[in-house]
Amino acid sequence: MSNTSKTRNFCIIAHIDHGKTTLSDRLLEATNTVQKRDMKEQLLDSMDLERERGITIKSHPVTVRYTHTDGQDYEFNLIDTPGHVDFSYEVSRSLAACEGALLLIDAAQGVEAQTVANALLALNQGLEVIPVINKIDLPGADVEGARHQVEEILAIPADDAILASGKTGIGVPEILSAIVGRVPVPRWADHKGARVLIFDCVYDAYKGVICYVRVFSGSIRVGDPIIMMSDGAKTEVKELGRFTPRMTPGTALEPGDVGYITTSIKDVSEVKIGDTITLANNPADEMLPGYKEVRPMVFAGIYPIDTSDYEKLKVSMAKLRLNDAAFTYTAENSVALGFGFRCGFLGLLHMEIVMERIRREYDLDIISTYPSVVYKVTLTDSTLIEVDNPVNMPDPSTIDSICEPTIEATLHIPTSAIGDILSLVMEKRGICGRTENIDAHRVILHVTLPLNEILVDFNDRLKSITKGYGSMDYELSEYVESKLVRLEIMVNGDAVDAFSSIVHVDRAVARGRQLCEKLKEILPKQMYKVAIQAAIGGKVIARETISALRKDVTAKCYGGDITRKRKLLEKQKEGKKRMKQIGKVSIPQEAFVDILKTSAKGGS
């Protein structure tokens, strides 16, 4: 259908768990895109992990035919997006491929942190935002409260909001009519030359790289020679088609269409998401406004538990990197854990999802080190270096200052929890900027926090203090100078690099004690005493001792003088002393797994 006036491209955005995927299920049903017999819950969530956790991780496009009440046939291209803050890069890419967005608001929860963030993303990209108050059939639904919040916080007229229920299908006809009436026709369709935006891509073992695309201008056909505009790479279209919701091959994609393209590209690193494709024989003169390069915020080492799995892990990461543009990795090796990779993630949920996917999709047993962020270290000779791994932290005597990244966070919380949340922010070295009252029951806190402090348990504690009603959105702010030190753990005098972490000087002693105590429980006893020490730049700040396994050498000695026993004990003591000098404590793999699990949960 080349007539762009009958095409509408839109996506569904919302806070996590406000019903995006369920509503898209109803839209597919209402337009008969999917037959009843093929319908299942969370149809667009194709990953097992998505269905299990009830969250969307990847964007999913689908083309829908809709006959309006005026008898005209329309073509809708719908993209379902993730809601969690860690996946906001997925959302921004989906928005770039659309002209309109359905903004879902849970009638029981109201406007939450991610609702505001996603609404602003859409408005900044010039999209038409249609607010939908969802889950109105719930007993706890407060429709009027939600309407009020739409007007107050998002500055969108409350009368524009459509009342709906993704579960029962209430309001679905009104939503379909609003898409026709309010979402603009595809933009930039009359531009000279073909311009096609890559907004996502996946790897297929048989077809190679499959690019999810939105055609803005010009048309593209099977066999056309094409160019990637960012680096000038040339290739040819092998297959193209639409999502209905399965991939359905076709002959051409016209302006306004959303579909997929497979080319002769087989290497995952050659496709850049956000790139513009154009025809080689008639190239466009300028690229589409892309999105900024995604920069990882959290780093951790990932190692195979069985060292022989290293090559398998390397191949798995290359495949995963294609399906997830924000995931980065470089090879590294550790004295304690062997060969592995230093990986970059957008946040902790992203890290958790990537690790779970490696375990499931590629059947690998892996372990991760303590997560860290990128620090900017100024040395005494004025050199500036970036450190994302505690092992690479220079000697304290050569460091002039260390700056750590901070975030500007917006916390939406119930008024009753404000005291506990403020003490949590203080504990995490945060500063509360200002507060806004939404209504009698909810308040917005604007806080600045060090990124390092929210890595581990901040979100969990926020949820438990607010009984699940609190939500958080954040964006990276500037680097701030801070008193940070590298905390090393030494076992029998040898530093164990896998346990190194960068902590604030005020937390170092407590964290050192915690790790030493944990290691004392986990490490097996040796034939001699083993000292576990936490040290900062050579100065020991905490210590635990594992007592020796002791053979009873006096068992055969009965009767006689006490000196006989003493002589045997002295001889044993000498032996243990010699053993300690030459003995190496080999730390079992289970100990690493245990300690890294507890440090990832317990936080600093």
XYZ file of C-alpha atoms in Angstrom:
604
model
C 0.000 0.000 0.000
C 2.028 2.947 -1.270
C -0.562 5.570 -0.305
C 1.025 7.034 2.830
C -2.169 8.898 3.782
C -3.631 5.545 4.880
C -0.564 4.506 6.927
C -0.097 5.196 10.642
C 3.072 4.358 12.584
C 2.817 4.338 16.359
C 4.307 2.681 19.423
C 3.057 1.948 22.925
C 5.063 3.484 25.775
C 4.519 3.279 29.527
C 6.090 2.572 32.901
C 7.008 -1.080 33.464
C 3.961 -3.287 34.123
C 1.272 -0.798 33.059
C -0.156 -3.200 30.470
C 1.538 -2.380 27.128
C 1.863 -5.949 25.906
C -1.658 -6.923 27.013
C -3.134 -3.931 25.171
C -1.182 -4.795 22.012
C -2.674 -8.333 22.277
C -6.188 -6.762 22.259
C -5.349 -4.527 19.272
C -4.155 -7.575 17.309
C -7.386 -9.400 18.208
C -9.665 -6.451 17.375
C -8.130 -6.077 13.904
C -8.141 -9.861 13.235
C -4.375 -9.788 12.672
C -4.065 -12.981 14.682
C -6.672 -15.746 14.598
C -8.250 -16.743 17.940
C -6.639 -20.201 17.759
C -3.142 -18.673 17.440
C -3.672 -16.121 20.199
C -1.765 -16.447 23.450
C -0.969 -14.091 26.325
C 1.901 -11.628 25.696
C 1.973 -12.585 22.025
C 4.675 -10.069 21.107
C 6.962 -11.179 23.947
C 8.732 -13.961 22.077
C 11.548 -14.595 24.564
C 10.887 -17.136 27.356
C 12.482 -14.702 29.761
C 10.000 -11.967 28.790
C 6.998 -14.235 29.257
C 8.278 -15.531 32.589
C 9.040 -12.182 34.167
C 6.133 -10.381 32.514
C 8.431 -7.673 31.138
C 9.296 -6.594 27.608
C 13.016 -6.597 26.822
C 13.071 -6.148 23.036
C 10.921 -3.946 20.784
C 8.480 -5.961 18.654
C 6.989 -4.528 15.435
C 3.767 -5.772 13.807
C 1.733 -4.592 10.784
C -2.047 -4.409 11.299
C -4.865 -3.854 8.752
C -7.781 -1.845 10.121
C -11.093 -0.891 8.514
C -12.286 2.411 9.981
C -15.949 3.280 10.606
C -15.856 5.473 7.473
C -15.224 2.322 5.422
C -11.602 3.238 4.601
C -8.844 0.649 5.026
C -5.782 1.722 7.013
C -2.421 0.120 7.696
C -1.034 0.444 11.233
C 2.564 -0.314 12.125
C 2.685 -0.937 15.873
C 5.889 -1.261 17.906
C 5.613 -2.611 21.464
C 8.408 -1.191 23.652
C 10.035 -2.051 27.011
C 9.149 0.009 30.100
C 12.137 -0.432 32.412
C 14.627 2.428 32.762
C 17.500 0.127 31.693
C 15.887 -0.341 28.280
C 15.146 3.300 27.490
C 17.546 3.058 24.508
C 15.131 0.510 22.967
C 12.287 2.981 23.499
C 14.152 5.911 21.895
C 14.936 3.791 18.812
C 11.309 2.717 18.459
C 10.120 6.326 18.801
C 12.403 7.428 15.958
C 10.519 5.022 13.665
C 7.045 6.406 14.569
C 4.850 9.506 14.270
C 2.631 8.812 17.264
C 2.695 7.105 20.660
C 0.038 5.605 22.912
C 1.053 6.583 26.447
C -0.399 4.073 28.905
C -1.147 5.028 32.499
C -2.242 2.426 35.041
C -5.487 3.721 36.628
C -4.529 2.162 39.992
C -0.882 3.335 40.046
C -1.152 6.714 38.328
C 1.671 8.503 36.521
C 5.042 6.982 37.509
C 8.669 7.923 36.935
C 9.103 6.033 33.682
C 5.752 7.332 32.348
C 7.123 10.868 32.568
C 10.510 9.910 31.080
C 8.950 8.086 28.105
C 6.385 10.863 27.507
C 9.213 13.438 27.375
C 11.215 11.206 24.996
C 8.185 11.078 22.667
C 7.415 14.809 22.879
C 11.078 15.728 22.262
C 11.026 13.637 19.074
C 7.918 15.548 17.930
C 5.483 12.641 18.237
C 1.746 12.968 18.797
C 1.083 11.519 22.260
C -2.307 9.893 22.940
C -2.804 9.239 26.692
C -4.666 6.007 27.535
C -5.786 5.345 31.111
C -5.551 1.564 31.303
C -6.840 -1.081 33.790
C -10.023 0.886 34.575
C -11.735 -2.432 35.462
C -9.505 -2.897 38.551
C -11.213 -2.481 41.950
C -8.495 -0.003 43.028
C -8.724 2.128 39.852
C -8.752 5.873 40.457
C -9.659 7.229 37.011
C -10.200 10.841 38.108
C -6.876 10.849 39.990
C -5.087 9.536 36.886
C -6.750 12.188 34.679
C -5.652 14.901 37.111
C -2.057 13.603 37.048
C -2.008 13.530 33.211
C -2.881 17.218 33.201
C -0.684 18.279 36.138
C 2.510 16.299 35.471
C 2.491 15.693 31.722
C 0.695 18.926 30.715
C -1.588 16.977 28.346
C -5.322 17.919 28.448
C -7.209 15.338 30.540
C -10.068 15.295 27.987
C -7.653 13.755 25.445
C -7.245 10.632 27.611
C -9.021 7.457 26.478
C -10.317 5.076 29.170
C -9.479 1.453 28.443
C -8.780 -2.017 29.795
C -6.244 -4.199 28.031
C -7.612 -7.260 29.827
C -11.317 -6.938 28.951
C -10.962 -4.969 25.707
C -12.874 -1.867 26.910
C -11.902 1.223 24.901
C -10.062 -0.648 22.114
C -12.397 0.686 19.310
C -11.870 4.255 20.613
C -8.077 3.743 20.603
C -8.150 2.500 16.976
C -10.246 5.540 15.929
C -7.903 7.904 17.793
C -4.889 6.425 15.948
C -6.555 7.218 12.608
C -7.646 10.695 13.712
C -4.716 11.898 15.802
C -1.527 10.171 14.594
C 0.007 12.159 11.686
C 0.669 10.561 8.310
C 4.278 9.336 7.755
C 6.738 12.264 7.759
C 9.575 13.099 5.355
C 8.028 10.861 2.642
C 8.803 13.340 -0.175
C 12.556 13.529 0.498
C 14.764 12.960 -2.582
C 16.398 9.541 -2.497
C 15.591 6.467 -0.414
C 16.115 6.753 3.355
C 15.516 3.688 5.521
C 16.134 3.684 9.287
C 17.469 0.572 11.057
C 15.787 0.623 14.472
C 16.667 -2.905 15.592
C 18.262 -6.098 14.333
C 18.455 -9.767 15.237
C 20.753 -12.606 14.267
C 19.411 -15.677 12.489
C 21.592 -18.758 12.048
C 20.331 -19.285 8.467
C 19.678 -15.774 7.179
C 22.439 -13.915 9.002
C 21.673 -10.375 10.151
C 18.012 -9.351 9.933
C 17.495 -5.567 10.138
C 14.188 -4.194 11.433
C 13.587 -1.071 9.345
C 11.259 1.873 8.792
C 11.148 3.299 5.249
C 10.885 7.113 5.328
C 11.260 7.973 1.632
C 11.774 6.094 -1.619
C 11.060 2.404 -1.984
C 13.300 -0.603 -1.636
C 13.052 -3.925 -3.484
C 14.635 -7.387 -3.392
C 17.938 -7.317 -5.309
C 18.560 -3.577 -4.813
C 22.214 -2.653 -4.095
C 22.247 -0.589 -0.876
C 24.709 1.498 1.185
C 24.955 1.940 4.973
C 25.365 5.711 5.256
C 27.438 5.802 8.472
C 30.433 3.914 7.026
C 29.671 3.536 3.308
C 29.464 -0.280 3.466
C 27.755 -1.741 0.364
C 25.562 -4.841 0.210
C 22.460 -6.179 -1.519
C 18.871 -6.847 -0.364
C 18.366 -10.640 -0.278
C 14.890 -10.692 1.259
C 12.435 -8.201 2.704
C 8.960 -8.305 4.160
C 6.539 -7.353 6.939
C 5.684 -8.585 10.433
C 2.180 -10.039 10.605
C 3.345 -10.729 13.456
C 5.506 -13.475 11.895
C 8.018 -12.441 9.243
C 6.168 -12.551 5.903
C 8.354 -12.073 2.783
C 7.298 -9.490 0.196
C 8.694 -7.833 -2.956
C 8.999 -4.178 -1.885
C 8.788 -1.762 1.058
C 7.222 1.641 0.303
C 7.392 5.009 2.176
C 5.888 4.733 5.675
C 6.289 0.929 5.809
C 7.846 -0.945 8.733
C 9.386 -4.324 7.978
C 12.608 -6.297 7.803
C 15.532 -6.614 5.387
C 18.090 -9.405 5.144
C 21.324 -8.765 3.263
C 24.539 -10.616 2.557
C 25.980 -9.280 5.854
C 26.857 -12.175 8.134
C 29.110 -10.412 10.633
C 27.257 -9.024 13.608
C 29.499 -6.002 14.134
C 28.930 -4.531 10.659
C 25.375 -3.308 11.321
C 24.947 -0.152 13.398
C 21.536 0.371 14.916
C 20.269 3.883 14.153
C 22.039 3.868 10.771
C 20.361 4.996 7.527
C 20.209 2.677 4.496
C 20.014 4.257 1.029
C 20.154 2.961 -2.570
C 23.659 2.646 -4.036
C 22.654 3.908 -7.517
C 20.677 6.935 -6.216
C 21.918 7.750 -2.690
C 20.224 10.258 -0.370
C 22.253 13.365 0.463
C 21.821 13.297 4.267
C 21.220 10.696 6.960
C 18.089 10.515 9.070
C 18.511 12.112 12.498
C 19.763 9.034 14.373
C 20.104 8.571 18.074
C 23.210 9.040 20.131
C 25.609 6.142 20.609
C 24.563 4.109 23.626
C 27.159 4.196 26.403
C 27.267 1.455 29.031
C 27.006 2.664 32.623
C 27.750 -0.499 34.598
C 30.710 -2.842 34.099
C 31.328 -6.342 35.408
C 33.596 -9.264 34.542
C 31.850 -12.384 33.190
C 33.805 -15.652 33.343
C 32.937 -19.257 32.441
C 32.879 -21.487 35.538
C 34.476 -24.240 33.447
C 37.524 -22.650 31.766
C 37.163 -24.916 28.711
C 33.917 -23.016 27.879
C 35.821 -19.796 27.066
C 35.552 -20.126 23.258
C 31.853 -21.016 23.526
C 31.285 -17.928 25.695
C 33.139 -15.765 23.153
C 30.872 -16.920 20.301
C 27.734 -16.516 22.468
C 28.643 -12.936 23.346
C 29.196 -12.045 19.687
C 25.680 -13.305 18.852
C 24.129 -11.570 21.848
C 25.875 -8.308 20.968
C 23.926 -8.196 17.706
C 20.551 -8.610 19.362
C 21.462 -6.037 21.987
C 23.216 -2.896 20.753
C 23.882 -1.542 24.250
C 25.856 -4.563 25.442
C 29.658 -4.272 25.042
C 32.466 -6.687 25.879
C 36.266 -6.961 25.737
C 38.453 -9.926 26.641
C 40.295 -9.859 29.976
C 41.910 -12.376 32.270
C 42.034 -12.678 36.022
C 44.557 -14.533 38.166
C 41.743 -16.081 40.171
C 39.081 -16.723 37.519
C 41.107 -17.314 34.351
C 40.016 -15.964 30.951
C 36.768 -14.036 30.615
C 35.266 -10.742 29.454
C 34.808 -7.233 30.805
C 31.216 -6.398 29.901
C 29.352 -3.093 29.825
C 25.621 -2.807 30.586
C 23.032 -0.043 30.844
C 22.045 -0.960 34.367
C 21.633 -3.836 36.786
C 18.451 -5.312 35.261
C 20.174 -5.232 31.872
C 23.142 -7.112 33.380
C 20.836 -9.676 34.970
C 18.937 -10.234 31.695
C 22.142 -10.620 29.634
C 23.567 -13.156 32.092
C 20.306 -15.103 32.165
C 20.200 -15.152 28.349
C 23.791 -16.480 28.176
C 22.871 -19.232 30.643
C 19.677 -20.252 28.854
C 20.190 -19.598 25.167
C 23.786 -20.817 25.041
C 23.751 -23.312 27.934
C 26.761 -21.892 29.780
C 27.628 -21.745 33.487
C 28.985 -18.271 34.171
C 29.981 -16.101 37.122
C 30.169 -12.304 37.311
C 32.424 -10.073 39.379
C 31.199 -7.181 41.505
C 29.658 -4.482 39.232
C 31.511 -1.173 38.916
C 31.261 2.099 36.971
C 33.756 4.220 34.987
C 35.888 6.487 37.201
C 37.988 9.392 35.938
C 41.351 9.408 37.703
C 43.715 12.403 37.570
C 47.312 11.422 38.293
C 49.903 13.648 39.992
C 51.464 14.385 36.566
C 48.041 15.730 35.368
C 47.319 12.709 33.149
C 43.600 11.773 33.048
C 42.744 8.080 32.787
C 39.421 6.197 32.827
C 39.149 3.144 35.058
C 36.267 0.652 34.784
C 37.983 -2.234 36.573
C 39.268 -1.960 40.171
C 42.332 -4.018 39.173
C 43.469 -1.183 36.869
C 43.334 1.485 39.591
C 46.827 3.078 39.799
C 48.954 3.165 42.961
C 47.417 5.564 45.561
C 50.652 7.595 45.767
C 50.350 8.537 42.049
C 46.688 9.644 42.270
C 45.808 13.319 42.588
C 41.982 12.997 42.494
C 39.224 10.531 41.533
C 35.889 11.622 40.039
C 32.846 9.350 39.987
C 29.725 9.552 37.790
C 26.516 10.824 39.394
C 22.882 10.547 38.338
C 19.898 12.872 38.542
C 17.087 10.625 39.778
C 13.354 11.277 40.009
C 11.627 9.199 42.685
C 7.818 8.932 42.646
C 6.826 7.767 46.130
C 3.859 7.718 48.531
C 3.914 10.656 50.975
C 3.975 8.249 53.939
C 7.385 6.840 52.886
C 9.208 10.156 52.490
C 11.179 9.921 55.781
C 12.499 6.406 55.115
C 13.370 7.237 51.503
C 15.299 10.365 52.540
C 17.348 8.325 55.010
C 18.025 5.748 52.242
C 19.215 8.575 49.946
C 21.471 9.935 52.740
C 22.874 6.460 53.391
C 23.736 6.178 49.681
C 25.619 9.523 49.804
C 22.830 11.272 47.891
C 21.576 14.874 48.026
C 17.875 15.706 47.838
C 17.299 18.696 45.543
C 13.593 19.533 45.559
C 10.232 17.891 46.122
C 6.958 18.263 44.219
C 3.559 17.229 45.522
C 1.471 15.397 42.914
C -1.592 15.045 45.142
C -2.407 14.242 48.781
C -0.867 10.768 48.516
C 2.138 11.012 46.185
C 5.264 13.123 45.968
C 8.180 13.471 43.508
C 11.712 13.734 44.918
C 14.548 15.062 42.731
C 17.807 13.636 44.053
C 21.463 13.444 42.993
C 23.195 10.132 43.743
C 26.546 8.530 42.890
C 25.875 5.910 40.186
C 28.029 3.409 42.087
C 25.623 3.504 45.054
C 22.481 2.527 43.117
C 24.096 -0.434 41.354
C 23.254 -3.147 43.777
C 20.277 -2.874 46.061
C 18.866 0.654 45.727
C 15.874 -0.280 43.575
C 14.999 -3.302 45.760
C 15.085 -1.187 48.902
C 13.056 1.582 47.268
C 10.376 -0.986 46.388
C 10.329 -2.572 49.864
C 10.168 0.785 51.723
C 7.295 2.001 49.514
C 5.566 -1.441 49.515
C 5.942 -1.601 45.741
C 4.432 1.835 45.015
C 7.710 3.706 44.551
C 9.283 4.112 41.138
C 12.472 5.644 39.850
C 13.830 7.099 36.639
C 17.331 8.488 36.224
C 19.702 10.006 33.736
C 23.466 10.363 33.862
C 24.740 13.660 35.259
C 28.275 15.020 35.631
C 31.393 13.562 37.237
C 32.028 14.706 40.820
C 35.268 14.466 42.808
C 35.028 12.000 45.664
C 37.232 10.276 48.250
C 37.429 6.808 46.745
C 39.884 3.999 47.411
C 40.586 0.545 46.030
C 39.765 -2.119 48.576
C 41.840 -5.268 48.142
C 41.252 -8.629 49.747
C 44.365 -10.677 50.519
C 44.341 -14.374 51.342
C 47.566 -15.595 52.980
C 49.297 -12.431 51.819
C 48.245 -12.738 48.144
C 45.797 -10.182 46.686
C 42.760 -11.808 45.014
C 41.877 -9.591 42.046
C 38.309 -10.892 41.647
C 37.357 -9.480 45.059
C 38.794 -5.975 44.474
C 36.300 -3.122 44.525
C 36.358 0.683 44.541
C 34.573 2.088 47.592
C 34.135 5.386 49.386
C 36.709 5.877 52.129
C 33.950 6.074 54.811
C 32.588 2.660 53.759
C 35.875 0.863 53.277
C 36.272 -0.551 56.821
C 32.696 -1.867 57.033
C 32.877 -3.408 53.548
C 36.318 -4.929 54.290
C 35.034 -6.523 57.501
C 31.944 -7.856 55.751
C 34.002 -9.529 53.005
C 36.584 -10.960 55.430
C 33.842 -12.475 57.625
C 32.117 -13.972 54.595
C 35.346 -15.449 53.265
C 36.114 -16.959 56.682
C 32.815 -18.873 56.475
C 33.312 -19.968 52.870
C 37.005 -20.880 52.512
C 38.032 -24.428 53.436
C 40.517 -24.907 56.305
C 44.171 -25.570 55.465
C 46.815 -27.439 57.458
C 48.017 -24.028 58.724
C 46.446 -20.755 59.841
C 45.260 -18.562 56.962
C 44.975 -14.788 57.319
C 42.231 -13.027 55.328
C 42.909 -9.292 55.174
C 41.231 -6.262 53.668
C 43.749 -3.593 52.668
C 43.827 -0.126 51.145
C 47.115 0.685 49.420
C 49.067 -1.740 51.594
C 47.423 -0.679 54.886
C 45.399 -3.518 56.460
C 41.989 -2.335 57.732
C 40.277 -5.640 58.617
C 41.393 -9.180 59.318
C 39.974 -12.626 59.997
C 41.957 -15.825 60.625
C 40.947 -19.307 59.534
C 42.247 -21.716 62.157
C 44.356 -24.660 61.042
C 43.228 -28.223 60.626
C 45.090 -29.869 63.491
C 46.146 -33.479 63.723
C 46.303 -34.640 67.343
C 50.028 -35.479 67.523
C 49.860 -36.158 71.272
C 47.325 -38.985 70.910
C 50.011 -41.705 71.088
C 51.794 -39.991 73.971
C 50.430 -41.331 77.266
C 51.954 -41.037 80.692
C 55.338 -39.490 81.373
C 56.408 -35.901 81.699
C 54.547 -32.878 80.179
C 57.729 -31.917 78.295
C 57.255 -34.931 75.989
C 53.880 -33.546 74.815
C 55.280 -30.058 74.552
C 58.137 -31.309 72.372
C 55.701 -32.966 69.942
C 53.516 -29.831 69.783
C 56.551 -27.611 69.141
C 57.636 -29.933 66.317
C 54.137 -29.691 64.786
C 54.213 -25.903 65.111
C 57.531 -25.729 63.221
C 56.127 -27.935 60.451
C 53.056 -25.711 60.082
C 55.280 -22.640 59.937
C 57.304 -24.125 57.059
C 54.104 -25.230 55.316
C 52.665 -21.714 55.578
C 55.744 -20.240 53.899
C 55.536 -22.496 50.874
C 51.775 -23.179 50.944
C 49.459 -21.542 48.419
C 45.784 -21.247 49.303
C 43.834 -22.361 46.256
C 40.401 -20.799 46.506
C 37.711 -23.163 45.205
C 35.390 -21.936 42.433
C 32.339 -22.304 44.722
C 33.866 -19.755 47.109
C 34.062 -17.207 44.291
C 30.491 -17.901 43.254
C 29.258 -17.563 46.856
C 31.156 -14.394 47.686
C 30.269 -12.672 44.418
C 26.602 -13.584 44.887
C 26.533 -12.155 48.407
C 28.447 -9.013 47.499
C 26.085 -8.409 44.593
C 23.111 -8.677 46.953
C 24.527 -7.086 50.069
C 25.976 -3.961 48.530
C 28.684 -1.851 50.063
